[in-house]
PDB file of C-alpha atoms and ligand atoms in Angstrom:
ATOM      1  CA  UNK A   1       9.357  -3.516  -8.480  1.00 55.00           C
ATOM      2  CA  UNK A   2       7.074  -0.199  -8.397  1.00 69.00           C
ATOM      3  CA  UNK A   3       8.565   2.567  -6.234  1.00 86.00           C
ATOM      4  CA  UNK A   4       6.035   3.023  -3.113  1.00 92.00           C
ATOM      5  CA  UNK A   5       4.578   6.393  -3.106  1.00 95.00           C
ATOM      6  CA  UNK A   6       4.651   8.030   0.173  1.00 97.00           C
ATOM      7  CA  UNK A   7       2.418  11.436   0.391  1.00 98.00           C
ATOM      8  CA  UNK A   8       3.751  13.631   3.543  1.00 98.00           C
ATOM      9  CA  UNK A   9       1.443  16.061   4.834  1.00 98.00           C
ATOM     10  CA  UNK A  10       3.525  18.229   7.127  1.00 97.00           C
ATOM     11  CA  UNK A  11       3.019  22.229   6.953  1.00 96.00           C
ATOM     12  CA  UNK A  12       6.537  23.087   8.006  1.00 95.00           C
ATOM     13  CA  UNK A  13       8.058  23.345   4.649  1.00 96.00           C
ATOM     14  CA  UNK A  14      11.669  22.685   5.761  1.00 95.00           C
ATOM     15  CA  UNK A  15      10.625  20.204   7.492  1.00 95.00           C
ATOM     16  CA  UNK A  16       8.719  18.424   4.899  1.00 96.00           C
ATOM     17  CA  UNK A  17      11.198  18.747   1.731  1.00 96.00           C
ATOM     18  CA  UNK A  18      13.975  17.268   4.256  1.00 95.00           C
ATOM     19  CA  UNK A  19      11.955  14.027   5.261  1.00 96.00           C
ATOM     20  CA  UNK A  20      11.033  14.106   1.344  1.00 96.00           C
ATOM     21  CA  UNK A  21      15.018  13.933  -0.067  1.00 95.00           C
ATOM     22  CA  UNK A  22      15.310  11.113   3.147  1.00 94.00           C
ATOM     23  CA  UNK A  23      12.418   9.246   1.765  1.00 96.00           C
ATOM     24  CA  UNK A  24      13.883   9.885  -2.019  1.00 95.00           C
ATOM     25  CA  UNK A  25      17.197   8.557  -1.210  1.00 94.00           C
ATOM     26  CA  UNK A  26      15.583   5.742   0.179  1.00 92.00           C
ATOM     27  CA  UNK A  27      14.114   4.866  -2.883  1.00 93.00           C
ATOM     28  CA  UNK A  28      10.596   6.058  -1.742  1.00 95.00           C
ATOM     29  CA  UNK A  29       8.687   8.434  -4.790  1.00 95.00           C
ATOM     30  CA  UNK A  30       7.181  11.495  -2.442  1.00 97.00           C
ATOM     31  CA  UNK A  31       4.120  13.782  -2.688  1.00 96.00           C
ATOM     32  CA  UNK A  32       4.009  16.664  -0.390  1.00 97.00           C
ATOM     33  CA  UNK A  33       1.037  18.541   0.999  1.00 97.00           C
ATOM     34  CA  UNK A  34       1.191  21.493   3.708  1.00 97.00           C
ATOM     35  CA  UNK A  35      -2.460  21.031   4.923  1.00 97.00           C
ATOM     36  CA  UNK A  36      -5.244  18.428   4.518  1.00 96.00           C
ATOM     37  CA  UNK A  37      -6.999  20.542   1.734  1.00 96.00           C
ATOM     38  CA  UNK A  38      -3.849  19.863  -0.590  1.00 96.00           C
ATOM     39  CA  UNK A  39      -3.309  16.156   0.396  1.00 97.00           C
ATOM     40  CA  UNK A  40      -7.170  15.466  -0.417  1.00 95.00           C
ATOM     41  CA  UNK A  41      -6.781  16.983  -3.768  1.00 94.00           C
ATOM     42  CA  UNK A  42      -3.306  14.506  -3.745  1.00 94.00           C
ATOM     43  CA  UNK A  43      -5.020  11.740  -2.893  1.00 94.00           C
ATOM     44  CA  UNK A  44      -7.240  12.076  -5.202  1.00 90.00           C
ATOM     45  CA  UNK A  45      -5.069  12.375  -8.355  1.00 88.00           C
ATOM     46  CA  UNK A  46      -3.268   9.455  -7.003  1.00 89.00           C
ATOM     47  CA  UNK A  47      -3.524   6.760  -4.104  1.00 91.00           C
ATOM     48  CA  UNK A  48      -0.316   6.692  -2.464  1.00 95.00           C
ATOM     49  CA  UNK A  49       0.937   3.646  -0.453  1.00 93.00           C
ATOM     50  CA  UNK A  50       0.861   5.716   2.666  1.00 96.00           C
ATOM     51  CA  UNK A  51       0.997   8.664   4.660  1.00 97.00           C
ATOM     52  CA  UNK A  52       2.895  10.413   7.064  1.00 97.00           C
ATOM     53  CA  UNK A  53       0.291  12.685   8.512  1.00 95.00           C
ATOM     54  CA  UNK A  54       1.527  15.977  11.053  1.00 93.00           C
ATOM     55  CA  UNK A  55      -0.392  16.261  14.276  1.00 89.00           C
ATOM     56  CA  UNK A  56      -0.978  19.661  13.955  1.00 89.00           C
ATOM     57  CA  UNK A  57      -2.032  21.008  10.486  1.00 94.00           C
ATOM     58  CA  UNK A  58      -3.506  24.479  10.047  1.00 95.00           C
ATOM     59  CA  UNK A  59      -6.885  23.513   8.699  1.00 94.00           C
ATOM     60  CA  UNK A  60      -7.687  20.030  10.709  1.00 92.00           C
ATOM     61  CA  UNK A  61      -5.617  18.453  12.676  1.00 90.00           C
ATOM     62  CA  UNK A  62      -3.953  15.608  11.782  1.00 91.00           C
ATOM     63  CA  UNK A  63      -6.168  13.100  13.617  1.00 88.00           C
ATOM     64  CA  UNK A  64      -9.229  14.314  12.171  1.00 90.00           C
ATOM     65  CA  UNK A  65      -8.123  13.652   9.079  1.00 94.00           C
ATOM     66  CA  UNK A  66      -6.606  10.613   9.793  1.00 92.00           C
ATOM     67  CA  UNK A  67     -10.351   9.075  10.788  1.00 89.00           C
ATOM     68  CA  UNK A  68     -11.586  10.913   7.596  1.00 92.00           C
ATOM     69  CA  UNK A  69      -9.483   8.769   5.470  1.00 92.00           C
ATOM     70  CA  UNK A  70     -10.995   6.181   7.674  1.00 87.00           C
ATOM     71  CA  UNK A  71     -14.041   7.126   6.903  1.00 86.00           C
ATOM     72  CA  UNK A  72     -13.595   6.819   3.030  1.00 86.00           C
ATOM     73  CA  UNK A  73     -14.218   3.579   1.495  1.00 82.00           C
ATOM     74  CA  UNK A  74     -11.331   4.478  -0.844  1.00 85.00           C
ATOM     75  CA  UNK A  75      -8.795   5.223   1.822  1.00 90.00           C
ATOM     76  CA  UNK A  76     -10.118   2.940   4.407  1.00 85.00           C
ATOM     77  CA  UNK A  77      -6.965   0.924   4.060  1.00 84.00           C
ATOM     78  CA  UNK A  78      -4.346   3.441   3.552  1.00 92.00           C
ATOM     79  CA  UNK A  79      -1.690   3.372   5.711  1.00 92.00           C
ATOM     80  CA  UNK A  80      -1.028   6.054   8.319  1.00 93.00           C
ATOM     81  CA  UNK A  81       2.069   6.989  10.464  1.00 92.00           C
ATOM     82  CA  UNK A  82       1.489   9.795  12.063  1.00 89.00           C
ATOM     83  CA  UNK A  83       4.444  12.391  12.981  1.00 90.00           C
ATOM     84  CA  UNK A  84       4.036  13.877  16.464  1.00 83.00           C
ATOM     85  CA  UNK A  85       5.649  16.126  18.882  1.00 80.00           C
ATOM     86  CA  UNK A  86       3.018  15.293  21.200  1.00 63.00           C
ATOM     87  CA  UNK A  87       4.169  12.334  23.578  1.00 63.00           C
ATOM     88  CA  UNK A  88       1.051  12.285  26.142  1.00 59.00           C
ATOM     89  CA  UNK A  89      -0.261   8.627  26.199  1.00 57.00           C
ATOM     90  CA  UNK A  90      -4.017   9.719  26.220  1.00 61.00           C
ATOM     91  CA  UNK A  91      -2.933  11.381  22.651  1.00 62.00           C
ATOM     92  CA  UNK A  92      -1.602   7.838  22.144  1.00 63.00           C
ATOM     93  CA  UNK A  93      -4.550   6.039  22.277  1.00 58.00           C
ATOM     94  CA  UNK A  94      -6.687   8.815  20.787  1.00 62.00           C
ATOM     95  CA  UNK A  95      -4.352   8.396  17.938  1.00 60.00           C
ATOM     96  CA  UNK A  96      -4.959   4.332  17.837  1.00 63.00           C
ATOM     97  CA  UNK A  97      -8.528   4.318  18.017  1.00 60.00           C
ATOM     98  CA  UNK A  98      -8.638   6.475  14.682  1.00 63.00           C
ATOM     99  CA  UNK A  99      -6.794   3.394  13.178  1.00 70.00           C
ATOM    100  CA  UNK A 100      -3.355   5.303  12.566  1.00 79.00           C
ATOM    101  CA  UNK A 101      -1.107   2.116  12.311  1.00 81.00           C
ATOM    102  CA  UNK A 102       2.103   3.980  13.870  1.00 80.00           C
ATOM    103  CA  UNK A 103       3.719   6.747  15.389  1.00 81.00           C
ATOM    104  CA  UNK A 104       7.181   8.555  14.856  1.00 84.00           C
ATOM    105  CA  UNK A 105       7.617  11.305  17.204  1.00 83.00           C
ATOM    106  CA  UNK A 106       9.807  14.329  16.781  1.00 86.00           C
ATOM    107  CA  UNK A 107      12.951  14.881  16.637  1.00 86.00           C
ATOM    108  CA  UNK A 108      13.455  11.358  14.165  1.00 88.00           C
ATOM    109  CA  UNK A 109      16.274  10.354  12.036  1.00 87.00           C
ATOM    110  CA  UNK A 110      15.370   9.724   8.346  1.00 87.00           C
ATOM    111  CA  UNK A 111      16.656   6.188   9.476  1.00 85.00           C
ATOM    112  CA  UNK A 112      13.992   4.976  11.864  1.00 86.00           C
ATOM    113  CA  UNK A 113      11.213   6.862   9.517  1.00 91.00           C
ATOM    114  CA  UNK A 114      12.339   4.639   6.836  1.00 90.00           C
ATOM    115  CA  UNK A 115      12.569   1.597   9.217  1.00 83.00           C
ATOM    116  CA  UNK A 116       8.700   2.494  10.585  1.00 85.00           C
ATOM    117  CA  UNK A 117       7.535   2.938   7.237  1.00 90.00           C
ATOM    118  CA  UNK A 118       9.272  -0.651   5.635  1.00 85.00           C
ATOM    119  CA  UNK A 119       7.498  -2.372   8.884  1.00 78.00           C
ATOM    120  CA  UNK A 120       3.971  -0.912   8.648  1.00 83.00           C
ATOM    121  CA  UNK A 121       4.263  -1.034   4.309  1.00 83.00           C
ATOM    122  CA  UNK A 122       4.590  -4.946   4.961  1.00 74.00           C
ATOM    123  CA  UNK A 123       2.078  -5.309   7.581  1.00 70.00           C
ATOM    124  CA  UNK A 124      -0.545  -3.784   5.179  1.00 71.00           C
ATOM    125  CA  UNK A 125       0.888  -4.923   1.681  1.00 65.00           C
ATOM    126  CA  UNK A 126      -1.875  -6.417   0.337  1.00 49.00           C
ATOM    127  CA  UNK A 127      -2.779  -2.419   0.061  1.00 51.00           C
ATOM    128  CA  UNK A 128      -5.127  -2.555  -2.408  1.00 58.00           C
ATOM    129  CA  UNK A 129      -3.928  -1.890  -6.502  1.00 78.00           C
ATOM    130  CA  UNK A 130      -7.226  -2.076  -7.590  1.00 82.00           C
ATOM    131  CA  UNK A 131     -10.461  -0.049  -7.680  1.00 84.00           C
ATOM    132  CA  UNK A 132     -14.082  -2.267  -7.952  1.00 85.00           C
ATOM    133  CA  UNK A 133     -16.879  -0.498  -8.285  1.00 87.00           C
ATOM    134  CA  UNK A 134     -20.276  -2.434  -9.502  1.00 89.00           C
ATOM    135  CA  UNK A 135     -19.152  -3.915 -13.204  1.00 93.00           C
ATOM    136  CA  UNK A 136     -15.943  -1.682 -13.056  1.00 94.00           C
ATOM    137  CA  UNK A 137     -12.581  -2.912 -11.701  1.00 93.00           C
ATOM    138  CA  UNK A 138      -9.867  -0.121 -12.570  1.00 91.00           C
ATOM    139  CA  UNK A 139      -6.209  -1.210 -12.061  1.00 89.00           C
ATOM    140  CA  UNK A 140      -4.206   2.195 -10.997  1.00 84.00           C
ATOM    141  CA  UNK A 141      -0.999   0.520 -11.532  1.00 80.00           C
ATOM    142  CA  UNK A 142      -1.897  -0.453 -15.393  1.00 83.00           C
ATOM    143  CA  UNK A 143      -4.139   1.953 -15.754  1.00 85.00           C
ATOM    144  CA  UNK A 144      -6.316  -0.585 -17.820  1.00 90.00           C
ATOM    145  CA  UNK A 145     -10.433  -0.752 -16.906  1.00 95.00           C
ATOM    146  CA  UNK A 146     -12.777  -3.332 -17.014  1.00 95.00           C
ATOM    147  CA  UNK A 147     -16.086  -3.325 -17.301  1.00 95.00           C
ATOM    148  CA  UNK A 148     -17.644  -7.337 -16.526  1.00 92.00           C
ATOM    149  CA  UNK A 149     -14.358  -8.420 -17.868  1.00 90.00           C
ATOM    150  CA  UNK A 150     -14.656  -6.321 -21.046  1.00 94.00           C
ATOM    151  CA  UNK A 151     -11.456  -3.805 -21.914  1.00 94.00           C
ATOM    152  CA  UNK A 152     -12.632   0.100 -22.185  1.00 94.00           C
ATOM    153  CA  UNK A 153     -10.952   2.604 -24.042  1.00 92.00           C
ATOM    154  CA  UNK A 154     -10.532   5.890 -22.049  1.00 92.00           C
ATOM    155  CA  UNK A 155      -9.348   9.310 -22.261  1.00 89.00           C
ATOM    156  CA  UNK A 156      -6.614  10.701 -19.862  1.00 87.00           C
ATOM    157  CA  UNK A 157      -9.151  12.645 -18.533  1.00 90.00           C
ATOM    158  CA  UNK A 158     -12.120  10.719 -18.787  1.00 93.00           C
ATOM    159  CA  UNK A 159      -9.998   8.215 -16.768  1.00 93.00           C
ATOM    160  CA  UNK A 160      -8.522  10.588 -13.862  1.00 90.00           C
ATOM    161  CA  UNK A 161     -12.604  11.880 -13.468  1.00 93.00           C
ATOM    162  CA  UNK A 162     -13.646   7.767 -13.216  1.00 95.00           C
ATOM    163  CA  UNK A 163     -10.949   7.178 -11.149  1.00 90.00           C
ATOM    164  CA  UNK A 164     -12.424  10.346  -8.542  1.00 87.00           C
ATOM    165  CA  UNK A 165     -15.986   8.666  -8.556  1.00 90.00           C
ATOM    166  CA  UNK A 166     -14.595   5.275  -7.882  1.00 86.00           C
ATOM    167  CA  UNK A 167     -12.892   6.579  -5.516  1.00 79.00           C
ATOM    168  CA  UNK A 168     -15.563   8.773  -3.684  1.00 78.00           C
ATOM    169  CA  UNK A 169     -19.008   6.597  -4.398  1.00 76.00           C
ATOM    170  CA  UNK A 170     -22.036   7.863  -3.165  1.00 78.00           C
ATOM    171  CA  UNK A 171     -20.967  11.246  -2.278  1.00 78.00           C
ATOM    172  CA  UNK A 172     -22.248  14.522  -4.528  1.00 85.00           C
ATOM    173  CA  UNK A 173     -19.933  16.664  -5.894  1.00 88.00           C
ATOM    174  CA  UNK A 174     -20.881  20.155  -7.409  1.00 90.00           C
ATOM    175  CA  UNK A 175     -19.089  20.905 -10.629  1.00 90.00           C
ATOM    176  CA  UNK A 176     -17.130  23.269  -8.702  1.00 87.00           C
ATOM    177  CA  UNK A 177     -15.852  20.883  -6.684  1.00 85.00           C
ATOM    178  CA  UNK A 178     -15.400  18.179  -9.379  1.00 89.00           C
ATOM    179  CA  UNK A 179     -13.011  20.748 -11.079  1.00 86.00           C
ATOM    180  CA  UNK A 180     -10.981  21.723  -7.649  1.00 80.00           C
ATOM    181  CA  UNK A 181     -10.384  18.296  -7.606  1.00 78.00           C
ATOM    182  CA  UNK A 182      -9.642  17.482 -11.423  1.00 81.00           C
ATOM    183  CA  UNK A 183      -8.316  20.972 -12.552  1.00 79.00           C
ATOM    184  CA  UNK A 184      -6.783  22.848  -9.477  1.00 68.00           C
ATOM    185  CA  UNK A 185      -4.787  25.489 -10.565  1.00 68.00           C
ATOM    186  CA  UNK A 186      -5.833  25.702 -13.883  1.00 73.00           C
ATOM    187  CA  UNK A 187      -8.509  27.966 -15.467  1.00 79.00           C
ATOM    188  CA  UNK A 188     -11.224  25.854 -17.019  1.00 80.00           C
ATOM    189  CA  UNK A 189     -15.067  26.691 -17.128  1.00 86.00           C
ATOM    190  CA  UNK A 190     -18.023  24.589 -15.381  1.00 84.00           C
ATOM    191  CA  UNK A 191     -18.907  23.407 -18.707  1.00 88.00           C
ATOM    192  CA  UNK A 192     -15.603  21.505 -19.348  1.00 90.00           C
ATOM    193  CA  UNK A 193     -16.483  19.155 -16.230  1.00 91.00           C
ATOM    194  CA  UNK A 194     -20.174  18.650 -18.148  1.00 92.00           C
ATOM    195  CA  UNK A 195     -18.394  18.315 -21.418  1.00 94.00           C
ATOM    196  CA  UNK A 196     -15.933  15.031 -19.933  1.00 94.00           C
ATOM    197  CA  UNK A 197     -18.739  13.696 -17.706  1.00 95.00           C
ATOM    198  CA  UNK A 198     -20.680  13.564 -21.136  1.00 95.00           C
ATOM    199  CA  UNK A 199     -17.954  11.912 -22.582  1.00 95.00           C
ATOM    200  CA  UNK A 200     -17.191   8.909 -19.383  1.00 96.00           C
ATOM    201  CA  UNK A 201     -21.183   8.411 -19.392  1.00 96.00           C
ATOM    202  CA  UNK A 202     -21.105   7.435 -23.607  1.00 96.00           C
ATOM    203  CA  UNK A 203     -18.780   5.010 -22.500  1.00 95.00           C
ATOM    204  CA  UNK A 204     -20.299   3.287 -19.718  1.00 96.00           C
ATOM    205  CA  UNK A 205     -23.293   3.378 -21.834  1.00 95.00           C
ATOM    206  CA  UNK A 206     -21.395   0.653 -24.339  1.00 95.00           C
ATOM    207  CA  UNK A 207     -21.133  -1.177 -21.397  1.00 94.00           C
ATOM    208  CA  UNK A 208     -24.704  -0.437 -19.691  1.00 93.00           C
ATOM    209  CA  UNK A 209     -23.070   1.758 -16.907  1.00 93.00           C
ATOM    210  CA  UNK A 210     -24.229   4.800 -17.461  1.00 91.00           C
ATOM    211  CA  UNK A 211     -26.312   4.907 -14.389  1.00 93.00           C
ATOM    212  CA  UNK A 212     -23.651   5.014 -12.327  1.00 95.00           C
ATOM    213  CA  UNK A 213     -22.909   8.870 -13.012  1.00 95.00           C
ATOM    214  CA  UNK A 214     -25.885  10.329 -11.580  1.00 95.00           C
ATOM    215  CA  UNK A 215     -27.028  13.865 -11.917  1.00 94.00           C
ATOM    216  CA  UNK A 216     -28.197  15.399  -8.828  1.00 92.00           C
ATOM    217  CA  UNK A 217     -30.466  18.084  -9.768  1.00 91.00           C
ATOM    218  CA  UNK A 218     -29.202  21.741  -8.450  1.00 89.00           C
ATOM    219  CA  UNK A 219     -26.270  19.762  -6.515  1.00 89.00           C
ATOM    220  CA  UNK A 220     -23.933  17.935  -9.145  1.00 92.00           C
ATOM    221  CA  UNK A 221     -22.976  14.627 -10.094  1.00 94.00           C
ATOM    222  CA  UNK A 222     -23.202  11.130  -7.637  1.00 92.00           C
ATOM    223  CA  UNK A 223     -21.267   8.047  -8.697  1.00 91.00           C
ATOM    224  CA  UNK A 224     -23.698   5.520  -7.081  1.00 90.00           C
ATOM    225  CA  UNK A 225     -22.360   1.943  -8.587  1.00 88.00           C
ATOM    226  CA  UNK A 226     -25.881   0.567  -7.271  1.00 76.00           C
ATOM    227  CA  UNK A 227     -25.457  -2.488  -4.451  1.00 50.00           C
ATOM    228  CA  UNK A 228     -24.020  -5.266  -6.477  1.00 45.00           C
ATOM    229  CA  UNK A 229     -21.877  -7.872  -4.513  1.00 37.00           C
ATOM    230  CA  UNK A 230     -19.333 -10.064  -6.053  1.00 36.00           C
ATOM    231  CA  UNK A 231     -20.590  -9.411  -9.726  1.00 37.00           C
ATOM    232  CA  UNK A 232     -22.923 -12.350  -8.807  1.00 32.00           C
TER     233      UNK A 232
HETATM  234 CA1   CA B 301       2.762  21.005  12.040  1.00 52.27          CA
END
């Protein structure tokens, strides 16, 4: 069986790498982020199975971005447990109407996090393995894509940069913000992104997808996988 991936987005570091070795020993694999900035970027390099989301983050709390994963087609389903010190019931059902599927509240033992997260990972398991998008259906677990039932050849990166607009359709990205996202923390120039974008469009052209990448003059780049329903 795949390990589940659990991302925990908690800025109190000590805090964070002790529910991580809990979650470890457990059998969990664990991605940290101190804010909702660096679980974004997390999230976008890779989908994890859920999230234990703090309250209180520096830059947004943790409800906020718990209905902005909401929001997101591509995180719509992703399961949420949020950690809390708060116990106030009007937090409560704040917290519920965002869609967060549980609640641990401070102090917890590693114990009864695992024992939430088991309970909500098989409420939701038919958490989704697979990214469709118009003629492309992207397996993250295989890492093989399909495009109308045809195999595609892609680069590493050419891959992780599909995998980003599949994951974020219909939204413009500046090239800026297309290499935060793809390259954070490394030095690379605007051009790069221009240079793989090039390279993911030749391909979808084999397959007549190259529409989907869109340039958006003086903005960036749109994914826009047109309205097609069921292929049919
Ligand atoms: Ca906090």
């Amino acid at each position: 069986m795949v390990e589940k991936n659990i991302l925990i987005v908690e800025d109190e570091r000590a805090l964070r790498e002790m529910v991580g070795f809990g979650l470890k020993r457990a059998g969990y694999q664990v991605m940290e982020a101190g804010d909702c900035a660096a679980a974004r970027t997390a999230i976008a390099d890779r989908l994890p199975d859920l999230v234990l989301l703090d309250w209180m983050l520096p830059d947004m709390s943790g409800l906020e971005f718990a209905r902005a994963l909401r929001r997101d087609e591509a995180t719509r389903e992703l399961p949420i447990i949020m950690l809390t010190a708060r116990v106030a019931e009007d937090d409560k059902i704040a917290g519920l109407q965002s869609g967060v599927d549980d609640y641990v509240t401070k102090p917890f033992s590693a114990r009864e996090l695992v024992a939430r997260i088991e309970a909500v990972l098989r409420r939701t398991s038919s958490h989704e393995e697979r990214l469709m998008a118009g003629a492309i259906d992207m397996n993250i677990v295989s890492h093989r894509v399909t495009i109308s039932d045809r195999e595609v050849t892609l680069g590493p990166t050419e891959y992780r940069l599909l995998k980003f607009f599949m994951m974020h359709p219909e939204r413009v990205f500046s090239r800026a913000q297309v290499l935060d996202r793809m390259w954070s923390g490394i030095y690379v120039e605007e051009r790069t992104v221009d240079v793989h974008i090039r390279r993911l469009r030749r391909v979808l052209e084999e397959h007549d997808c190259a529409q989907y990448v869109e340039t958006v003059r003086g903005a960036g780049y749109r994914f826009s996988p047109g309205t097609q329903r069921n292929g049919k």
